[in-house]
Short mmCIF file of C-alpha atoms in Angstrom, two decimals:
data_model
loop_
_atom_site.label_atom_id
_atom_site.label_comp_id
_atom_site.label_asym_id
_atom_site.label_seq_id
_atom_site.Cartn_x
_atom_site.Cartn_y
_atom_site.Cartn_z
CA UNK A 259 0.00 0.00 0.00
CA UNK A 260 2.80 2.42 0.89
CA UNK A 261 6.36 2.69 2.20
CA UNK A 262 7.64 5.46 4.45
CA UNK A 263 11.34 6.24 4.99
CA UNK A 264 12.09 7.26 8.57
CA UNK A 265 15.11 9.22 7.41
CA UNK A 266 17.11 7.61 10.22
CA UNK A 267 20.26 5.62 9.53
CA UNK A 268 22.46 3.65 11.90
CA UNK A 269 19.78 2.69 14.44
CA UNK A 270 17.88 -0.50 15.12
CA UNK A 271 14.31 -0.21 13.78
CA UNK A 272 12.24 -2.44 16.07
CA UNK A 273 9.10 -0.44 16.81
CA UNK A 274 5.61 -1.90 16.57
CA UNK A 275 3.38 0.37 14.45
CA UNK A 276 0.40 1.34 16.63
CA UNK A 277 -2.71 2.83 15.01
CA UNK A 278 -5.46 4.86 16.65
CA UNK A 279 -8.19 6.82 14.83
CA UNK A 280 -6.34 6.67 11.53
CA UNK A 281 -2.94 7.78 12.86
CA UNK A 282 0.02 5.41 13.03
CA UNK A 283 2.74 5.96 15.62
CA UNK A 284 6.20 4.47 15.15
CA UNK A 285 9.54 5.19 16.80
CA UNK A 286 13.25 5.09 16.07
CA UNK A 287 16.00 5.36 18.68
CA UNK A 288 15.37 9.11 18.98
CA UNK A 289 12.13 9.88 17.11
CA UNK A 290 8.40 9.50 17.47
CA UNK A 291 6.75 9.67 14.05
CA UNK A 292 3.01 10.11 13.41
CA UNK A 293 1.75 9.00 9.98
CA UNK A 294 -1.54 8.89 8.14
CA UNK A 295 -2.22 5.16 8.46
CA UNK A 296 -4.04 5.04 5.11
CA UNK A 297 -1.48 6.88 2.96
CA UNK A 298 1.78 6.90 4.91
CA UNK A 299 1.97 10.71 4.80
CA UNK A 300 3.85 12.37 7.67
CA UNK A 301 1.67 14.18 10.21
CA UNK A 302 4.33 15.17 12.76
CA UNK A 303 7.69 14.13 14.15
CA UNK A 304 9.22 14.54 17.59
CA UNK A 305 12.97 14.09 18.03
CA UNK A 306 14.54 13.64 21.46
CA UNK A 307 17.69 15.73 21.90
CA UNK A 308 20.09 13.44 23.74
CA UNK A 309 22.90 14.72 25.99
CA UNK A 310 26.05 15.22 23.91
CA UNK A 311 28.23 13.29 26.36
CA UNK A 312 25.90 10.30 26.45
CA UNK A 313 26.89 7.00 24.88
CA UNK A 314 24.34 5.07 22.83
CA UNK A 315 24.62 1.50 24.10
CA UNK A 316 21.63 0.14 22.20
CA UNK A 317 20.11 2.70 19.81
CA UNK A 318 16.58 1.44 19.52
CA UNK A 319 13.05 2.04 20.72
CA UNK A 320 10.23 -0.49 20.51
CA UNK A 321 7.20 1.76 20.41
CA UNK A 322 4.78 4.02 22.24
CA UNK A 323 1.95 3.77 24.72
CA UNK A 324 -1.33 5.57 24.01
CA UNK A 325 -3.76 6.95 26.58
CA UNK A 326 -6.39 9.69 26.76
CA UNK A 327 -5.20 11.60 23.70
CA UNK A 328 -1.52 11.33 24.63
CA UNK A 329 1.48 9.42 23.30
CA UNK A 330 4.10 8.15 25.77
CA UNK A 331 7.64 7.13 24.87
CA UNK A 332 10.73 6.03 26.79
CA UNK A 333 14.09 7.52 25.81
CA UNK A 334 17.73 6.48 25.61
CA UNK A 335 18.59 8.99 28.35
CA UNK A 336 16.29 7.13 30.77
CA UNK A 337 13.31 9.48 30.67
CA UNK A 338 9.64 9.24 29.71
CA UNK A 339 8.08 11.90 27.48
CA UNK A 340 4.36 12.61 27.06
CA UNK A 341 3.26 14.10 23.73
CA UNK A 342 -0.01 15.31 22.28
CA UNK A 343 -1.28 12.66 19.87
CA UNK A 344 -2.66 15.39 17.59
CA UNK A 345 0.33 17.74 17.36
CA UNK A 346 3.35 16.02 18.91
CA UNK A 347 3.70 18.86 21.41
CA UNK A 348 5.63 17.91 24.57
CA UNK A 349 3.32 17.82 27.58
CA UNK A 350 5.88 16.67 30.14
CA UNK A 351 9.18 14.85 30.43
CA UNK A 352 10.29 12.91 33.50
CA UNK A 353 13.70 11.37 34.22
CA UNK A 354 13.32 7.82 35.57
CA UNK A 355 16.98 7.01 36.31
CA UNK A 356 20.44 8.55 35.77
CA UNK A 357 21.65 7.80 32.24
CA UNK A 358 25.24 8.52 33.33
CA UNK A 359 25.14 5.28 35.35
CA UNK A 360 24.23 3.19 32.30
CA UNK A 361 20.44 3.31 32.54
CA UNK A 362 18.32 3.74 29.41
CA UNK A 363 14.82 2.82 28.16
CA UNK A 364 14.03 0.87 25.00
CA UNK A 365 10.57 -0.61 25.69
CA UNK A 366 7.15 0.67 24.72
CA UNK A 367 5.43 1.93 27.90
CA UNK A 368 2.51 -0.01 29.36
CA UNK A 369 -0.38 2.26 30.40
CA UNK A 370 -2.62 0.87 33.15
CA UNK A 371 -5.21 2.64 35.32
CA UNK A 372 -3.88 6.11 34.52
CA UNK A 373 -0.25 5.16 35.11
CA UNK A 374 2.60 4.87 32.60
CA UNK A 375 4.81 1.87 33.43
CA UNK A 376 8.35 1.47 32.12
CA UNK A 377 11.40 -0.62 32.97
CA UNK A 378 15.08 0.19 32.73
CA UNK A 379 17.66 -1.28 30.36
CA UNK A 380 21.38 -1.45 31.11
CA UNK A 381 22.03 -4.97 32.39
CA UNK A 382 25.60 -4.91 31.06
CA UNK A 383 26.46 -1.70 32.93
CA UNK A 384 26.06 -2.62 36.58
CA UNK A 385 22.65 -1.06 37.06
CA UNK A 386 20.03 -2.06 39.64
CA UNK A 387 16.94 -2.67 37.54
CA UNK A 388 13.54 -1.20 38.28
CA UNK A 389 9.97 -0.83 37.05
CA UNK A 390 8.61 2.68 37.52
CA UNK A 391 5.01 3.92 37.35
CA UNK A 392 4.38 7.55 36.43
CA UNK A 393 1.13 9.50 36.69
CA UNK A 394 -0.13 9.77 33.10
CA UNK A 395 -1.29 13.37 33.57
CA UNK A 396 1.57 14.91 35.56
CA UNK A 397 4.52 12.57 35.05
CA UNK A 398 5.11 12.30 38.80
CA UNK A 399 6.46 8.98 40.08
CA UNK A 400 3.63 6.93 41.61
CA UNK A 401 5.73 3.91 42.61
CA UNK A 402 9.04 2.21 41.94
CA UNK A 403 9.83 -1.50 42.27
CA UNK A 404 13.47 -2.55 42.11
CA UNK A 405 14.15 -5.97 40.63
CA UNK A 406 17.22 -6.45 42.87
CA UNK A 407 16.23 -6.39 46.56
CA UNK A 408 18.22 -4.31 49.04
CA UNK A 409 19.25 -5.79 52.42
CA UNK A 410 16.20 -6.51 54.55
CA UNK A 411 13.86 -6.81 51.57
CA UNK A 412 12.39 -10.13 50.50
CA UNK A 413 14.93 -12.02 48.40
CA UNK A 414 17.96 -10.05 49.60
CA UNK A 415 19.56 -13.15 51.13
CA UNK A 416 20.06 -14.47 47.58
CA UNK A 417 22.85 -11.89 47.04
CA UNK A 418 26.32 -12.06 48.52
CA UNK A 419 27.73 -8.92 50.16
CA UNK A 420 27.21 -5.72 48.20
CA UNK A 421 26.78 -7.49 44.85
CA UNK A 422 23.11 -6.42 44.84
CA UNK A 423 24.13 -2.81 44.22
CA UNK A 424 25.33 -3.63 40.69
CA UNK A 425 23.28 -6.79 40.21
CA UNK A 426 21.65 -5.97 36.87
CA UNK A 427 18.12 -7.27 36.53
CA UNK A 428 17.14 -5.03 33.59
CA UNK A 429 13.53 -4.84 32.43
CA UNK A 430 13.69 -3.94 28.75
CA UNK A 431 10.51 -5.42 27.23
CA UNK A 432 6.94 -4.32 27.87
CA UNK A 433 5.00 -6.20 30.54
CA UNK A 434 1.57 -7.78 30.24
CA UNK A 435 -1.57 -6.93 32.25
CA UNK A 436 -4.23 -9.13 33.83
CA UNK A 437 -7.26 -6.87 34.25
CA UNK A 438 -9.19 -9.38 36.38
CA UNK A 439 -6.39 -9.61 38.97
CA UNK A 440 -5.08 -6.04 38.40
CA UNK A 441 -1.58 -7.49 38.14
CA UNK A 442 1.17 -6.67 35.68
CA UNK A 443 3.75 -9.30 34.74
CA UNK A 444 7.30 -8.38 33.77
CA UNK A 445 10.31 -10.30 32.55
CA UNK A 446 13.57 -9.55 34.35
CA UNK A 447 16.90 -9.95 32.59
CA UNK A 448 20.39 -11.11 33.43
CA UNK A 449 22.39 -10.51 36.61
CA UNK A 450 25.67 -8.64 36.48
CA UNK A 451 28.46 -9.25 35.98
CA UNK A 452 27.95 -12.36 33.85
CA UNK A 453 29.86 -14.88 35.98
CA UNK A 454 27.78 -16.35 38.79
CA UNK A 455 30.84 -17.11 40.90
CA UNK A 456 31.27 -13.34 41.45
CA UNK A 457 27.81 -13.02 43.13
CA UNK A 458 27.01 -16.30 44.88
CA UNK A 459 23.36 -17.09 45.54
CA UNK A 460 20.19 -17.41 43.49
CA UNK A 461 20.28 -13.67 42.66
CA UNK A 462 16.58 -12.87 42.86
CA UNK A 463 14.75 -11.55 40.90
CA UNK A 464 16.99 -11.85 37.85
CA UNK A 465 15.94 -14.18 35.03
CA UNK A 466 12.43 -14.22 36.46
CA UNK A 467 8.84 -13.25 35.84
CA UNK A 468 7.59 -10.96 38.59
CA UNK A 469 3.94 -10.13 39.29
CA UNK A 470 3.20 -6.62 40.58
CA UNK A 471 0.04 -4.92 41.81
CA UNK A 472 -0.68 -2.38 39.07
CA UNK A 473 -1.74 0.33 41.53
CA UNK A 474 0.99 0.01 44.17
CA UNK A 475 3.89 -1.96 42.69
CA UNK A 476 3.62 -4.47 45.53
CA UNK A 477 5.09 -7.88 44.67
CA UNK A 478 2.37 -10.50 44.18
CA UNK A 479 4.58 -13.40 43.13
CA UNK A 480 7.54 -14.50 41.04
CA UNK A 481 9.11 -17.43 39.24
CA UNK A 482 12.83 -17.68 38.54
CA UNK A 483 13.63 -19.65 35.38
CA UNK A 484 17.28 -20.24 36.23
CA UNK A 485 19.25 -19.18 39.30
CA UNK A 486 22.71 -17.57 39.53
CA UNK A 487 22.75 -17.22 35.75
CA UNK A 488 26.12 -17.26 33.99
CA UNK A 489 25.06 -17.52 30.33
CA UNK A 490 23.48 -14.09 29.65
CA UNK A 491 20.14 -15.81 29.02
CA UNK A 492 18.17 -12.82 30.25
CA UNK A 493 14.50 -13.76 30.49
CA UNK A 494 13.30 -10.24 29.76
CA UNK A 495 10.27 -11.27 27.67
CA UNK A 496 7.02 -10.96 29.60
CA UNK A 497 4.88 -14.12 29.54
CA UNK A 498 1.74 -14.41 27.46
CA UNK A 499 -1.49 -14.64 29.47
CA UNK A 500 -3.42 -17.56 28.01
CA UNK A 501 -6.15 -19.78 29.40
CA UNK A 502 -5.24 -23.40 28.61
CA UNK A 503 -6.65 -26.81 29.44
CA UNK A 504 -4.49 -29.21 31.41
CA UNK A 505 -5.57 -32.61 32.70
CA UNK A 506 -9.24 -31.77 32.48
CA UNK A 507 -9.17 -28.31 34.07
CA UNK A 508 -8.69 -24.79 32.76
CA UNK A 509 -5.60 -22.92 33.89
CA UNK A 510 -5.03 -19.18 33.94
CA UNK A 511 -1.59 -19.71 32.49
CA UNK A 512 1.54 -17.67 31.85
CA UNK A 513 3.45 -18.99 28.84
CA UNK A 514 7.13 -18.11 28.42
CA UNK A 515 9.49 -19.50 25.78
CA UNK A 516 12.80 -18.86 27.51
CA UNK A 517 16.14 -17.82 26.15
CA UNK A 518 17.41 -20.79 28.17
CA UNK A 519 15.69 -23.06 25.62
CA UNK A 520 12.74 -24.26 27.70
CA UNK A 521 9.05 -23.56 27.09
CA UNK A 522 7.60 -22.70 30.51
CA UNK A 523 3.99 -22.99 31.70
CA UNK A 524 3.07 -21.23 34.94
CA UNK A 525 -0.28 -20.61 36.62
CA UNK A 526 -1.28 -17.16 37.84
CA UNK A 527 -3.06 -16.56 41.14
CA UNK A 528 -3.93 -13.42 43.08
CA UNK A 529 -1.01 -13.89 45.47
CA UNK A 530 1.54 -16.17 43.77
CA UNK A 531 2.79 -17.87 40.62
CA UNK A 532 3.02 -21.66 40.50
CA UNK A 533 5.03 -23.93 38.22
CA UNK A 534 3.05 -26.21 35.89
CA UNK A 535 5.56 -27.72 33.46
CA UNK A 536 8.47 -26.98 31.14
CA UNK A 537 10.21 -28.74 28.27
CA UNK A 538 13.09 -27.87 25.93
CA UNK A 539 12.17 -26.50 22.49
CA UNK A 540 15.78 -26.54 21.20
CA UNK A 541 18.90 -28.52 22.04
CA UNK A 542 20.03 -27.62 25.59
CA UNK A 543 22.99 -29.13 27.46
CA UNK A 544 23.10 -27.11 30.70
CA UNK A 545 20.04 -28.31 32.61
CA UNK A 546 20.16 -31.87 33.92
CA UNK A 547 16.61 -31.76 35.28
CA UNK A 548 13.82 -29.67 36.80
CA UNK A 549 12.29 -29.98 40.23
CA UNK A 550 8.75 -31.31 39.52
CA UNK A 551 7.17 -29.05 42.14
CA UNK A 552 9.04 -25.76 41.70
CA UNK A 553 10.63 -26.01 38.25
CA UNK A 554 14.06 -25.13 39.69
CA UNK A 555 16.71 -26.49 37.30
CA UNK A 556 19.83 -28.42 38.24
CA UNK A 557 22.99 -27.77 36.24
CA UNK A 558 25.76 -29.80 34.63
CA UNK A 559 28.90 -28.10 36.06
CA UNK A 560 30.79 -28.90 32.84
CA UNK A 561 28.62 -26.32 31.07
CA UNK A 562 28.63 -23.53 33.68
CA UNK A 563 31.25 -20.86 32.85
CA UNK A 564 33.18 -19.10 35.58
CA UNK A 565 36.08 -16.77 36.23
CA UNK A 566 39.03 -18.38 34.47
CA UNK A 567 36.83 -21.35 33.51
CA UNK A 568 36.25 -21.78 29.78
CA UNK A 569 33.22 -23.92 28.86
CA UNK A 570 30.89 -24.61 25.97
CA UNK A 571 27.10 -24.42 26.35
CA UNK A 572 23.93 -24.61 24.25
CA UNK A 573 21.90 -22.62 23.38
CA UNK A 574 24.30 -19.75 22.73
CA UNK A 575 24.62 -16.53 24.67
CA UNK A 576 22.13 -15.10 22.18
CA UNK A 577 19.63 -17.64 23.48
CA UNK A 578 17.13 -20.06 22.00
CA UNK A 579 15.04 -17.01 21.12
CA UNK A 580 15.74 -13.31 21.14
CA UNK A 581 13.57 -10.36 22.15
CA UNK A 582 11.16 -10.60 19.21
CA UNK A 583 7.76 -11.71 20.48
CA UNK A 584 6.00 -14.99 19.93
CA UNK A 585 2.23 -15.04 19.33
CA UNK A 586 -0.79 -17.13 20.31
CA UNK A 587 -3.89 -17.83 18.22
CA UNK A 588 -7.10 -18.57 20.13
CA UNK A 589 -8.47 -20.04 16.88
CA UNK A 590 -5.91 -22.84 16.65
CA UNK A 591 -4.82 -22.94 20.28
CA UNK A 592 -1.24 -22.81 19.02
CA UNK A 593 1.73 -20.81 20.22
CA UNK A 594 3.97 -19.62 17.35
CA UNK A 595 7.58 -19.26 18.35
CA UNK A 596 10.67 -17.97 16.46
CA UNK A 597 13.51 -20.20 17.66
CA UNK A 598 17.27 -20.50 17.14
CA UNK A 599 18.46 -24.10 17.04
CA UNK A 600 21.98 -25.57 16.85
CA UNK A 601 23.77 -22.41 17.99
CA UNK A 602 26.12 -22.63 20.99
CA UNK A 603 28.75 -20.48 22.72
CA UNK A 604 32.11 -20.81 24.42
CA UNK A 605 32.60 -18.43 27.33
CA UNK A 606 35.27 -17.68 29.89
CA UNK A 607 34.94 -15.26 32.78
CA UNK A 608 37.53 -12.65 33.70
CA UNK A 609 37.85 -10.27 36.65
CA UNK A 610 36.08 -6.95 36.18
CA UNK A 611 35.81 -3.83 38.34
CA UNK A 612 32.68 -1.73 38.49
CA UNK A 613 33.09 1.73 36.98
CA UNK A 614 29.83 3.74 36.90
CA UNK A 615 28.33 3.77 33.42
CA UNK A 616 30.96 1.45 31.92
CA UNK A 617 30.53 -2.12 30.65
CA UNK A 618 30.33 -4.60 33.53
CA UNK A 619 30.17 -8.05 31.97
CA UNK A 620 33.39 -9.79 32.95
CA UNK A 621 33.24 -12.38 30.21
CA UNK A 622 34.58 -13.16 26.74
CA UNK A 623 32.73 -15.44 24.35
CA UNK A 624 32.42 -16.76 20.85
CA UNK A 625 29.52 -18.55 19.19
CA UNK A 626 29.37 -21.40 16.73
CA UNK A 627 26.96 -23.73 14.93
CA UNK A 628 26.86 -27.35 16.08
CA UNK A 629 28.71 -29.77 13.84
CA UNK A 630 26.45 -31.45 11.31
CA UNK A 631 23.60 -28.95 11.78
CA UNK A 632 21.40 -28.57 8.72
CA UNK A 633 19.73 -25.33 9.83
CA UNK A 634 19.69 -22.63 12.50
CA UNK A 635 16.37 -20.79 12.28
CA UNK A 636 12.99 -22.29 13.11
CA UNK A 637 9.37 -21.26 13.32
CA UNK A 638 7.60 -23.63 15.71
CA UNK A 639 3.91 -24.17 16.46
CA UNK A 640 2.93 -25.68 19.83
CA UNK A 641 -0.51 -26.88 20.91
CA UNK A 642 -0.74 -25.37 24.38
CA UNK A 643 -3.60 -27.64 25.51
CA UNK A 644 -1.53 -30.77 24.86
CA UNK A 645 1.99 -29.41 25.23
CA UNK A 646 2.94 -30.97 21.89
CA UNK A 647 4.84 -29.32 19.04
CA UNK A 648 2.64 -29.72 15.95
CA UNK A 649 4.86 -28.35 13.17
CA UNK A 650 8.23 -26.73 12.50
CA UNK A 651 9.55 -24.67 9.59
CA UNK A 652 13.34 -24.71 9.21
CA UNK A 653 15.55 -21.96 7.80
CA UNK A 654 19.29 -22.02 7.09
CA UNK A 655 20.08 -18.86 9.07
CA UNK A 656 18.76 -17.15 12.19
CA UNK A 657 15.00 -16.62 11.89
CA UNK A 658 14.03 -14.51 14.89
CA UNK A 659 11.55 -12.07 13.34
CA UNK A 660 8.54 -11.09 15.46
CA UNK A 661 5.28 -13.00 15.07
CA UNK A 662 1.73 -11.79 14.45
CA UNK A 663 -1.31 -14.10 14.30
CA UNK A 664 -4.59 -13.00 12.72
CA UNK A 665 -8.21 -14.12 12.80
CA UNK A 666 -7.85 -14.93 9.10
CA UNK A 667 -5.83 -18.02 10.00
CA UNK A 668 -2.45 -16.49 9.17
CA UNK A 669 0.90 -16.22 10.90
CA UNK A 670 3.05 -13.26 9.83
CA UNK A 671 6.74 -13.08 10.60
CA UNK A 672 8.79 -9.92 10.20
CA UNK A 673 12.31 -9.82 8.83
CA UNK A 674 14.14 -9.07 5.59
CA UNK A 675 11.81 -11.67 4.05
CA UNK A 676 8.37 -10.73 5.34
CA UNK A 677 6.27 -13.89 5.25
CA UNK A 678 2.75 -15.15 5.85
CA UNK A 679 2.17 -18.80 6.83
CA UNK A 680 -0.88 -21.02 7.13
CA UNK A 681 -1.52 -21.14 10.89
CA UNK A 682 -2.58 -24.82 10.87
CA UNK A 683 0.26 -26.41 8.92
CA UNK A 684 3.00 -23.78 8.49
CA UNK A 685 2.81 -23.67 4.69
CA UNK A 686 4.23 -20.43 3.23
CA UNK A 687 1.40 -18.47 1.56
CA UNK A 688 3.11 -15.19 0.69
CA UNK A 689 6.46 -13.48 1.09
CA UNK A 690 8.23 -10.31 0.04
CA UNK A 691 11.80 -9.15 0.36
CA UNK A 692 11.94 -5.85 2.25
CA UNK A 693 15.15 -3.99 3.05
CA UNK A 694 17.92 -5.67 5.02
CA UNK A 695 18.49 -5.13 8.70
CA UNK A 696 16.62 -5.43 11.93
CA UNK A 697 12.86 -5.87 11.83
CA UNK A 698 10.22 -4.63 14.21
CA UNK A 699 6.93 -6.16 15.28
CA UNK A 700 4.23 -6.57 12.59
CA UNK A 701 0.79 -5.28 13.50
CA UNK A 702 -2.64 -5.31 11.86
CA UNK A 703 -5.11 -2.43 11.66
CA UNK A 704 -8.07 -1.21 9.61
CA UNK A 705 -8.90 2.17 8.07
CA UNK A 706 -12.17 2.80 6.23
CA UNK A 707 -12.91 -0.92 6.10
CA UNK A 708 -9.54 -1.89 4.59
CA UNK A 709 -7.25 -4.20 6.56
CA UNK A 710 -3.53 -3.46 6.63
CA UNK A 711 -0.44 -5.23 7.92
CA UNK A 712 2.50 -2.96 8.79
CA UNK A 713 6.08 -3.64 9.85
CA UNK A 714 9.15 -1.48 10.46
CA UNK A 715 12.60 -2.49 9.21
CA UNK A 716 16.06 -0.98 8.94
CA UNK A 717 19.76 -1.63 9.37
CA UNK A 718 21.98 -0.73 12.27
CA UNK A 719 25.67 0.10 12.12
CA UNK A 720 26.75 -3.26 13.52
CA UNK A 721 24.84 -5.49 11.12
CA UNK A 722 25.26 -3.03 8.28
CA UNK A 723 29.05 -3.12 8.55
CA UNK A 724 29.76 -6.71 9.53
CA UNK A 725 27.20 -8.63 7.49
CA UNK A 726 26.92 -6.63 4.28
CA UNK A 727 30.03 -4.47 4.21
CA UNK A 728 29.99 -0.67 4.17
CA UNK A 729 26.43 0.61 3.84
CA UNK A 730 25.95 4.16 2.54
CA UNK A 731 23.00 6.35 3.43
CA UNK A 732 20.15 6.54 0.99
CA UNK A 733 20.02 2.79 0.39
CA UNK A 734 17.34 0.27 1.25
CA UNK A 735 19.15 -0.33 4.51
CA UNK A 736 17.87 2.88 6.01
CA UNK A 737 14.75 2.76 8.21
CA UNK A 738 11.39 2.09 6.58
CA UNK A 739 7.78 1.37 7.49
CA UNK A 740 6.06 -1.03 5.08
CA UNK A 741 2.26 -1.21 4.90
CA UNK A 742 0.41 -3.93 2.96
CA UNK A 743 -3.33 -3.95 2.32
CA UNK A 744 -6.01 -6.53 1.62
CA UNK A 745 -8.45 -5.77 -1.23
CA UNK A 746 -7.29 -2.18 -1.44
CA UNK A 747 -7.53 0.17 -4.45
CA UNK A 748 -4.06 1.48 -3.62
#
């Protein structure tokens, strides 16, 4: 139907296009862009002026939150900005954390009950992660929940000494909301530094899902997918809230395909989360078993890296899946999951000192494909009522584009090759080569009775230089929004 160039080069383009009353809102690392959703014409643009001395650790933004005529966006200098949806005028701006300490925001805000909720990125910089709720009208902080407990708080005994102060626990993907329980669920990322032998203990609440009261931020429950993590498998993706049938009863489930390579099923309650089951969806050689009651994994020490200890492990540091979201179809009852199979890493820890705002990983690694592997990328479909994988599509290279399911029985996957699959059997129905680079989250919307599918794509400096060689401006590797229409006189 139309293509819009963002005019931005050298940034990840990962935003989900969000449409309201005929206006589409997309973001880049620094911009909020409002477009006519029918034609792609520019309505307004807001550009965040970042501090000149600020580094740009991860130049991306994954979208906006909309509420009561306003547009809300998190920024790379760890602030939230409220804009008028009509004009783009700034209504307020509120700093959430100190960007000079390595904090920044990449997620789309979650707006619940008149509050704008965001989490902080920066897990590789020795931050102490947090989820912050701001008043949607004034921008004032309503509550703040740290993901790393201080001494005396619940879970603090899982940290040794002062390691909690720089313990990581970033929250860099948007949470989900259960309106019936008034609870928000958030994925918490990796601990810092990477090597678990530098911060003995389980290190709550890293690599966990946490459940928070939406009005107060009070903790209502948690589940930790792996303790004392040393693989950078940060479980930052929030679980999907799906009602599933198990052994003759319906469960209010939380479904989380983990970067650690296991597909997790939890049950949500008003005051706790309980483990239901989990099974690997790719090859995994670290876990030797799961406790049947709690889901706590046991580890093979031969695959746990440490300071001065060089080991191999699967899946790789990149994980069995990346940040791009999976999707569930209530029509088929299937979960559709972009997976990375047959990729592993070798890692060795090294001593590292904390310097505010600087990298705080303490590890060197390399990744490789398992010998004899025929493919790396997969698109998997799982029947959540039976826990059985029903089909898999294989791809020779990484295939981690975001997933969208539709009521028309389709599964869309973003990426350089934008594809539509039959939701029941995985057969490819349509595909189109877009521009190279990172891909955002495809979304569906309607204007004047016409249905559209839109996705944002664009290269970043890293992929543009290492995978395709030098990439000049003005090529198809800049940032674009692509919109496709069904039965449209375009």
